mmCIF file of C-alpha atoms and ligand atoms in Angstrom:
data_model
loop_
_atom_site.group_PDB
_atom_site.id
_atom_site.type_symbol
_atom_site.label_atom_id
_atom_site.label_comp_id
_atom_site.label_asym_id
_atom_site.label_seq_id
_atom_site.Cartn_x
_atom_site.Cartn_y
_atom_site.Cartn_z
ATOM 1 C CA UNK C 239 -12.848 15.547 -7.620
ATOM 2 C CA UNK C 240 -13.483 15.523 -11.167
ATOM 3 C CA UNK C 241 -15.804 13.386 -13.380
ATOM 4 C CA UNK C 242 -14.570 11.510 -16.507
ATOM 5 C CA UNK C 243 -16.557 8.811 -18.409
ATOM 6 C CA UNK C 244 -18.251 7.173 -15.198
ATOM 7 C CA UNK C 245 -15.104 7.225 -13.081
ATOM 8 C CA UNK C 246 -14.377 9.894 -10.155
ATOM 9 C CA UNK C 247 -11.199 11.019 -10.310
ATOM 10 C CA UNK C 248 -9.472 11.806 -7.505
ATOM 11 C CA UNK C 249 -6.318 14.179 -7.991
ATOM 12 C CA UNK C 250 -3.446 14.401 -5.846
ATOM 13 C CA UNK C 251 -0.527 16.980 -6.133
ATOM 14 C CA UNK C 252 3.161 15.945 -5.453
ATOM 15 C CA UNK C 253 5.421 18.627 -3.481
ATOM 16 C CA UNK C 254 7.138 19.287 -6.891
ATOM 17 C CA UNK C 255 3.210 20.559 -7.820
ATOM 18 C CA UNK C 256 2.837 17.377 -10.616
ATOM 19 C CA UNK C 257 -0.956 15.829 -10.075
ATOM 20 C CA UNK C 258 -1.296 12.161 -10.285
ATOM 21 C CA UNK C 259 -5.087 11.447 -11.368
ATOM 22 C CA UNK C 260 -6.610 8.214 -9.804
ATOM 23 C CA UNK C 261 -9.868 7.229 -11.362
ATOM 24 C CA UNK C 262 -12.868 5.397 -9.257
ATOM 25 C CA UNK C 263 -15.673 3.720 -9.830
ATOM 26 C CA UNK C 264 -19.067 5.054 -8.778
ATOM 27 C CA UNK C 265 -19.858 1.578 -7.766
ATOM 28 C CA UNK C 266 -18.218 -1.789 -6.402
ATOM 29 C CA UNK C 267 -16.119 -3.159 -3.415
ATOM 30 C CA UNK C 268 -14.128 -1.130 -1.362
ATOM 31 C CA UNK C 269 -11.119 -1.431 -3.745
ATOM 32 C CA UNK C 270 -12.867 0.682 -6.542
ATOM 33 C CA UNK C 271 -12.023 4.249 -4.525
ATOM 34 C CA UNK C 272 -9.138 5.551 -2.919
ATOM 35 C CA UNK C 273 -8.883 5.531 0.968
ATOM 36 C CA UNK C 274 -7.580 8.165 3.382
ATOM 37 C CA UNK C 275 -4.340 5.296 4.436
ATOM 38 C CA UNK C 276 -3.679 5.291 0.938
ATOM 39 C CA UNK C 277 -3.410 9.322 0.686
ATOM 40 C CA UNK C 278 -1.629 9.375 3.570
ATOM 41 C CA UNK C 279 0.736 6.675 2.678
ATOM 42 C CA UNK C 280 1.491 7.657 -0.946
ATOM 43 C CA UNK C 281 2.605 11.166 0.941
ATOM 44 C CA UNK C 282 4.771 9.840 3.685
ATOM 45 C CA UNK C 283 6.511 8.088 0.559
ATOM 46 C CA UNK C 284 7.428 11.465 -1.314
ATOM 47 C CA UNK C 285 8.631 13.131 2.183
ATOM 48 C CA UNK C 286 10.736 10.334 3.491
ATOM 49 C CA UNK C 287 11.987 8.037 1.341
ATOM 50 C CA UNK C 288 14.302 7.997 -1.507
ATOM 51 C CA UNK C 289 13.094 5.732 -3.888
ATOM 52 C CA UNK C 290 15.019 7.534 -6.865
ATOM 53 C CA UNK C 291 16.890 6.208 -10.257
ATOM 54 C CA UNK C 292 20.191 4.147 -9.352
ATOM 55 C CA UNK C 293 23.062 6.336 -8.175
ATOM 56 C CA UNK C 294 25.460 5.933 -5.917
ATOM 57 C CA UNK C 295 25.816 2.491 -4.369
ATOM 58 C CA UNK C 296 22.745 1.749 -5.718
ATOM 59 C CA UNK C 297 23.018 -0.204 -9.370
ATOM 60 C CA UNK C 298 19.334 -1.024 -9.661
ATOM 61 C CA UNK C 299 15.805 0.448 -8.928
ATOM 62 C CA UNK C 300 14.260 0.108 -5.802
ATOM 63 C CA UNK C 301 11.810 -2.605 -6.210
ATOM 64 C CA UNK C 302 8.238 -2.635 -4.978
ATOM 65 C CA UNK C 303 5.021 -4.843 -4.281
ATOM 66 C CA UNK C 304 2.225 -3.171 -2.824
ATOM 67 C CA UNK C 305 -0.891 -5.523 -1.576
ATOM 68 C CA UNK C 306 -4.687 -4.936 -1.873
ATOM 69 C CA UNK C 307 -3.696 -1.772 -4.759
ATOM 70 C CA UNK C 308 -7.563 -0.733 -4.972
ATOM 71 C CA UNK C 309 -6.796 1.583 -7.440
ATOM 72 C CA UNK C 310 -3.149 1.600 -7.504
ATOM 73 C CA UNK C 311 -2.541 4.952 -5.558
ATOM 74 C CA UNK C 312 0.057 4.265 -3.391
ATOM 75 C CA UNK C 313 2.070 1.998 -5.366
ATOM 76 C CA UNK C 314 1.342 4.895 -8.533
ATOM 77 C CA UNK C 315 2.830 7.368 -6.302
ATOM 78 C CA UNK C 316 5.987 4.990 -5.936
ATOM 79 C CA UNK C 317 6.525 4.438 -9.706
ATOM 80 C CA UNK C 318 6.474 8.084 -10.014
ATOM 81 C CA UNK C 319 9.535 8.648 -7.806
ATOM 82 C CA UNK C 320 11.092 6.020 -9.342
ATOM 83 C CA UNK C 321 10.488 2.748 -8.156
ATOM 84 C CA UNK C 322 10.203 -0.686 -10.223
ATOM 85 C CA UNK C 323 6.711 -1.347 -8.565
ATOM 86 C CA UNK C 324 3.774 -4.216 -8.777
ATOM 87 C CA UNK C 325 0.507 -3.349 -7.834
ATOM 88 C CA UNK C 326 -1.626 -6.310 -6.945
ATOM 89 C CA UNK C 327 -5.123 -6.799 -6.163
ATOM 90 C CA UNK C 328 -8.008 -9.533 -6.920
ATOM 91 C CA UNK C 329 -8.797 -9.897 -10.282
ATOM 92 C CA UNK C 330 -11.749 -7.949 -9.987
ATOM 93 C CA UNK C 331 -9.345 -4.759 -9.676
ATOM 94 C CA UNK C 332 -7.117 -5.090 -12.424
ATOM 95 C CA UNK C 333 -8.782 -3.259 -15.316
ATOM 96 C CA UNK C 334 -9.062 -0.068 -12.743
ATOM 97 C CA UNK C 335 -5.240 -0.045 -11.659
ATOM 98 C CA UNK C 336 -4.537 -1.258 -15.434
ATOM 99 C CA UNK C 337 -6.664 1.802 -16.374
ATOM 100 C CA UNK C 338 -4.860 4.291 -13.338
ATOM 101 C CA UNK C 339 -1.286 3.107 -14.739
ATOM 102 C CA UNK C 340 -1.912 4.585 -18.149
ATOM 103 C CA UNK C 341 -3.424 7.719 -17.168
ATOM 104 C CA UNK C 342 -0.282 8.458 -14.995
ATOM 105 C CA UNK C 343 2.252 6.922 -17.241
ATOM 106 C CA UNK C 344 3.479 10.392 -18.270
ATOM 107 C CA UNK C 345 4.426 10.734 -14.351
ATOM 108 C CA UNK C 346 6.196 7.436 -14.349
ATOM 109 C CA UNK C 347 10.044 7.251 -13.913
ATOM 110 C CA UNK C 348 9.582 3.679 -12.370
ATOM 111 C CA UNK C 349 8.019 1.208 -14.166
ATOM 112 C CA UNK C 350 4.206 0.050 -12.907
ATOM 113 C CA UNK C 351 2.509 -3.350 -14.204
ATOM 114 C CA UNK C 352 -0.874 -4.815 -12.527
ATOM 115 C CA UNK C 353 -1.129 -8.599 -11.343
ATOM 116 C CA UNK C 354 -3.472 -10.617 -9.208
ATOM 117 C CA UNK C 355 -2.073 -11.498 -5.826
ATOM 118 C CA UNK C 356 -5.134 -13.056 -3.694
ATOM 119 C CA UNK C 357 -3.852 -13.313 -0.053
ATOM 120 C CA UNK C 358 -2.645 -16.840 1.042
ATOM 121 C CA UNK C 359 -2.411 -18.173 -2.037
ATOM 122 C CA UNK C 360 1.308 -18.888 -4.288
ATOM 123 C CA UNK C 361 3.642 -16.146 -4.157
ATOM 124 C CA UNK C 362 6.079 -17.942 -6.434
ATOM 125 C CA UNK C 363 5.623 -15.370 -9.601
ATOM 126 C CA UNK C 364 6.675 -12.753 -6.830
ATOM 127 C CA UNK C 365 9.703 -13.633 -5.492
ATOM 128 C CA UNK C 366 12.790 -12.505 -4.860
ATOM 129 C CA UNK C 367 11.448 -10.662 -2.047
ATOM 130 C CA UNK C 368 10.998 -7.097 -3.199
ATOM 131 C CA UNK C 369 12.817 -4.172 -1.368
ATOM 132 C CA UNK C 370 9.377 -2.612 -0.091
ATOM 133 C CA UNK C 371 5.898 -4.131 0.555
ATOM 134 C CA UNK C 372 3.040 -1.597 0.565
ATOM 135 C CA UNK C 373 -0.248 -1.945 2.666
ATOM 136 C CA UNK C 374 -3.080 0.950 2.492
ATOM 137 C CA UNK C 375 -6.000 0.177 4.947
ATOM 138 C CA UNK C 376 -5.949 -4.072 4.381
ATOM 139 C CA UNK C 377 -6.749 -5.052 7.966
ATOM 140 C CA UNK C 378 -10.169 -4.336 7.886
ATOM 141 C CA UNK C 379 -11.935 -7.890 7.698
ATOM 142 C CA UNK C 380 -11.580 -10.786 10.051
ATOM 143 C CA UNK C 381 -11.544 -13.834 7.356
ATOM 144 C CA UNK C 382 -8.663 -11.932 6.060
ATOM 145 C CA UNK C 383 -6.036 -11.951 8.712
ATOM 146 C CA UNK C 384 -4.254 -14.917 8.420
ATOM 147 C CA UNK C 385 -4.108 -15.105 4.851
ATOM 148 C CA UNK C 386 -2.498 -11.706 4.209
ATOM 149 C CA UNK C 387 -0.028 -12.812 7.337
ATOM 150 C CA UNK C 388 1.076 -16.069 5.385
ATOM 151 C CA UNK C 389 1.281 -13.455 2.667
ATOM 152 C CA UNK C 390 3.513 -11.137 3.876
ATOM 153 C CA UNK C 391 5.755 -13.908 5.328
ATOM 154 C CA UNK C 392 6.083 -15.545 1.711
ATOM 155 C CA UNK C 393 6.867 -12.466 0.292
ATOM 156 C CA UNK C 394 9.229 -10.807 2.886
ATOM 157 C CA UNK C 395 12.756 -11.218 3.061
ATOM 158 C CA UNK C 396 15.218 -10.371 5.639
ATOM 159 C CA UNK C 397 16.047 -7.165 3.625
ATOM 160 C CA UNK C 398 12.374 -6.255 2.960
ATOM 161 C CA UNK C 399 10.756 -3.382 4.497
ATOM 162 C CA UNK C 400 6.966 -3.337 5.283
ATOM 163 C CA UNK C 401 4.864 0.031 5.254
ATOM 164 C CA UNK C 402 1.309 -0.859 6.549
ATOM 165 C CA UNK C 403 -0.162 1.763 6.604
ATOM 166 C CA UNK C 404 -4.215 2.218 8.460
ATOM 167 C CA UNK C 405 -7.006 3.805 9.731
ATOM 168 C CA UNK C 406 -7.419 2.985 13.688
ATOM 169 C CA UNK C 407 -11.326 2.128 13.442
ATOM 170 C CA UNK C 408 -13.229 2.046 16.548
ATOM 171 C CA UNK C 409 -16.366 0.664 15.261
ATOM 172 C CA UNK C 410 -18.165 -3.066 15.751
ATOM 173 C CA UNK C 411 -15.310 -5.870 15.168
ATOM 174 C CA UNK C 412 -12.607 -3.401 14.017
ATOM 175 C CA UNK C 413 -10.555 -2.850 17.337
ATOM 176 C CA UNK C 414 -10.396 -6.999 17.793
ATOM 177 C CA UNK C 415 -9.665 -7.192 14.370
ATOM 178 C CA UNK C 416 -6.828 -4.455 14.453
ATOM 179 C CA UNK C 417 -5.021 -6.143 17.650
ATOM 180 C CA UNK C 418 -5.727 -10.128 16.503
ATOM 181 C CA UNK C 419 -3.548 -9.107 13.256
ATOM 182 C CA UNK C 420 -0.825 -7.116 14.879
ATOM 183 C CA UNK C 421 -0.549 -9.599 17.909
ATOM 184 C CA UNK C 422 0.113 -12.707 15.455
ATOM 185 C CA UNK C 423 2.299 -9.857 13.153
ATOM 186 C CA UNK C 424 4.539 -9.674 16.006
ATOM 187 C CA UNK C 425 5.318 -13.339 16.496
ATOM 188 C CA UNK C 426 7.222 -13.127 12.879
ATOM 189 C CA UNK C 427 7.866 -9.093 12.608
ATOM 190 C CA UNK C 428 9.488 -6.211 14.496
ATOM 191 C CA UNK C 429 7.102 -3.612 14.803
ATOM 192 C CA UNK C 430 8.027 0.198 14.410
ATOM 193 C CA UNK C 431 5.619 2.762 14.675
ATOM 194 C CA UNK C 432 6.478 5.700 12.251
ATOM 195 C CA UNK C 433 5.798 9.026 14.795
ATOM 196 C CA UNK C 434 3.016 11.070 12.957
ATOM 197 C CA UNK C 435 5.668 14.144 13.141
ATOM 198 C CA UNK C 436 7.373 12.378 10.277
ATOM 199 C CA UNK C 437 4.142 11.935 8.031
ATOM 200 C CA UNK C 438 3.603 14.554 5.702
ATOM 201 C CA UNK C 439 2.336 17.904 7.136
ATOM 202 C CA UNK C 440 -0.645 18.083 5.325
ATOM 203 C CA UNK C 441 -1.717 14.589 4.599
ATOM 204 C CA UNK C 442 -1.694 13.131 8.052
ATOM 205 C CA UNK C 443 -4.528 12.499 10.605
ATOM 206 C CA UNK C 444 -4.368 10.977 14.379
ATOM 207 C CA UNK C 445 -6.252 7.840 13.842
ATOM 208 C CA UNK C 446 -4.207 6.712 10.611
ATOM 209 C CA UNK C 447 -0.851 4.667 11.420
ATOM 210 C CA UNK C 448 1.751 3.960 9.652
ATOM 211 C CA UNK C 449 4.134 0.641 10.417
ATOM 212 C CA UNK C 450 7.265 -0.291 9.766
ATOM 213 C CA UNK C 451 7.975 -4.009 9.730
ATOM 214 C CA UNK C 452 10.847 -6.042 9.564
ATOM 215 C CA UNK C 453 10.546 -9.937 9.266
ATOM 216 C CA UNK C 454 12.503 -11.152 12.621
ATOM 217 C CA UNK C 455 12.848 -14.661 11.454
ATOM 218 C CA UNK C 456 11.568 -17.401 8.993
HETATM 219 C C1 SAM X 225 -10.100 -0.958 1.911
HETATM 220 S S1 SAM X 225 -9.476 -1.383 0.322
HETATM 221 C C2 SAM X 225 -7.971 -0.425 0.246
HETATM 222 C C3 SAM X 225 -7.577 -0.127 -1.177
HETATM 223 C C4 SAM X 225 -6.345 0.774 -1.291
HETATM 224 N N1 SAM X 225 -5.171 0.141 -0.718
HETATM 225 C C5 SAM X 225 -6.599 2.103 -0.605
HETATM 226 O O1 SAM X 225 -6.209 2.243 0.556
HETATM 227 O O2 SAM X 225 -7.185 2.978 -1.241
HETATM 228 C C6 SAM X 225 -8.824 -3.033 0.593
HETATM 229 C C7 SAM X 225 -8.238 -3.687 -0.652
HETATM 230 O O3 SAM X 225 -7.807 -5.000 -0.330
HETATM 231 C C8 SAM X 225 -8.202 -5.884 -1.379
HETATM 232 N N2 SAM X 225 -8.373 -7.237 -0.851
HETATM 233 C C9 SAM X 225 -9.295 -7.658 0.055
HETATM 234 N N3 SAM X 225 -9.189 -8.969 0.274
HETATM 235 C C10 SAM X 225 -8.173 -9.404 -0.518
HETATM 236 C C11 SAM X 225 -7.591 -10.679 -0.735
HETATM 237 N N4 SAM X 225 -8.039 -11.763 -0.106
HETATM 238 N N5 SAM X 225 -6.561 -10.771 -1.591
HETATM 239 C C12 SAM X 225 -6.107 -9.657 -2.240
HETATM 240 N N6 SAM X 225 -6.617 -8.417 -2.081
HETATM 241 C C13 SAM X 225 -7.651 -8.298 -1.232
HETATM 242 C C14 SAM X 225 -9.528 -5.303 -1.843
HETATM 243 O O4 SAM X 225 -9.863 -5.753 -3.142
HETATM 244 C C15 SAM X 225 -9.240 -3.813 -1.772
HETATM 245 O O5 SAM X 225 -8.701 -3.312 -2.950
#
């Protein structure tokens, strides 16, 4: 990690050895740094999935929405195999992933562009439903639950494929919290959990999941 200007920046090398450079903040919420899920996540995208230019079948770029950005890591990581991708966080966040997008811009074969998207509230400005809907480490506060559910049920589509992607915490509220939100998930989702042999080799831990979801109706 690597100081610049009052911002940490946390490096992270692709397979093909090209660093993306994520700045944080030395102080705020727990948006302004970059959390293990998110590591792991952005690295389960550039081992598994193809998320390339259009060829083929394909005539269009594989669109993407990624909720509660932080600092835009994940979603940064899917621009930069090719993806058309939104990252969105409160509007508290914006100048940081505005600020993340430029400094990996040279990386970018997808497109990336920053919005607010506060759980619960319109999705209208988001719709069609996007191919792939991003989550790094966003179950992690009770008042939250069944606003980023509503979320992810305006957003989805049949087509649409979730990645939630978190750490299993074990501490105070967090187990309750952790099967309250995948209990009501499951009333509207099919739930598939991605083995951890298929993470990256590297970037992977025991206690970080990653989900596949697939709205089941609605
Ligand atoms: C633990 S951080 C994870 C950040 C990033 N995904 C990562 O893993 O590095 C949770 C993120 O969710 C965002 N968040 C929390 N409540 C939210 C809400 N109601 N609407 C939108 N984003 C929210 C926070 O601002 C924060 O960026």
């Amino acid at each position: 990690m690597s100081d610049t200007g009052g911002l940490f920046v946390r490096e992270l090398e692709r397979g093909d050895g090209k660093v993306l450079r994520i700045g944080q903040l030395t102080s705020g919420d727990v948006g302004c740094v970059v959390w293990d899920a998110a590591i792991v996540l952005s690295k389960y995208l550039e081992a598994a999935l193809d998320f390339g230019a259009p060829e083929g079948h394909r005539t269009k770029r594989v669109s993407v929405l990624e909720l509660g950005s932080g600092t835009g890591i994940v979603g940064i990581m899917a621009a930069s195999l090719g993806a058309d991708v939104s990252l969105t966080d409160l509007d508290e966040l914006q100048d940081l992933m505005k600020q993340n997008i430029a400094w990996n811009q040279d990386l970018l074969t997808g497109t990336c562009r920053a919005k607010v998207l506060k759980w619960g509230e319109d999705v209208a400005g988001y719709l069609p439903p996007p191919d792939y809907i991003l989550m790094a480490d966003c179950i992690y506060y009770e008042e939250s639950v069944h606003p980023l559910l509503k979320t992810l049920k305006d957003l989805a589509g049949p087509e649409t494929s979730i990645l939630c992607c978190y750490e299993q915490r074990t501490t105070g509220r967090n187990p309750e919290i952790e099967r309250r939100f995948l209990e009501l998930l499951e009333r509207d989702f099919a739930l598939e959990q991605i083995p951890l042999e298929e993470h990256d080799a590297e970037y992977r831990s025991e206690d970080i999941r990653i989900l596949r979801l697939h709205k089941t109706h609605g």
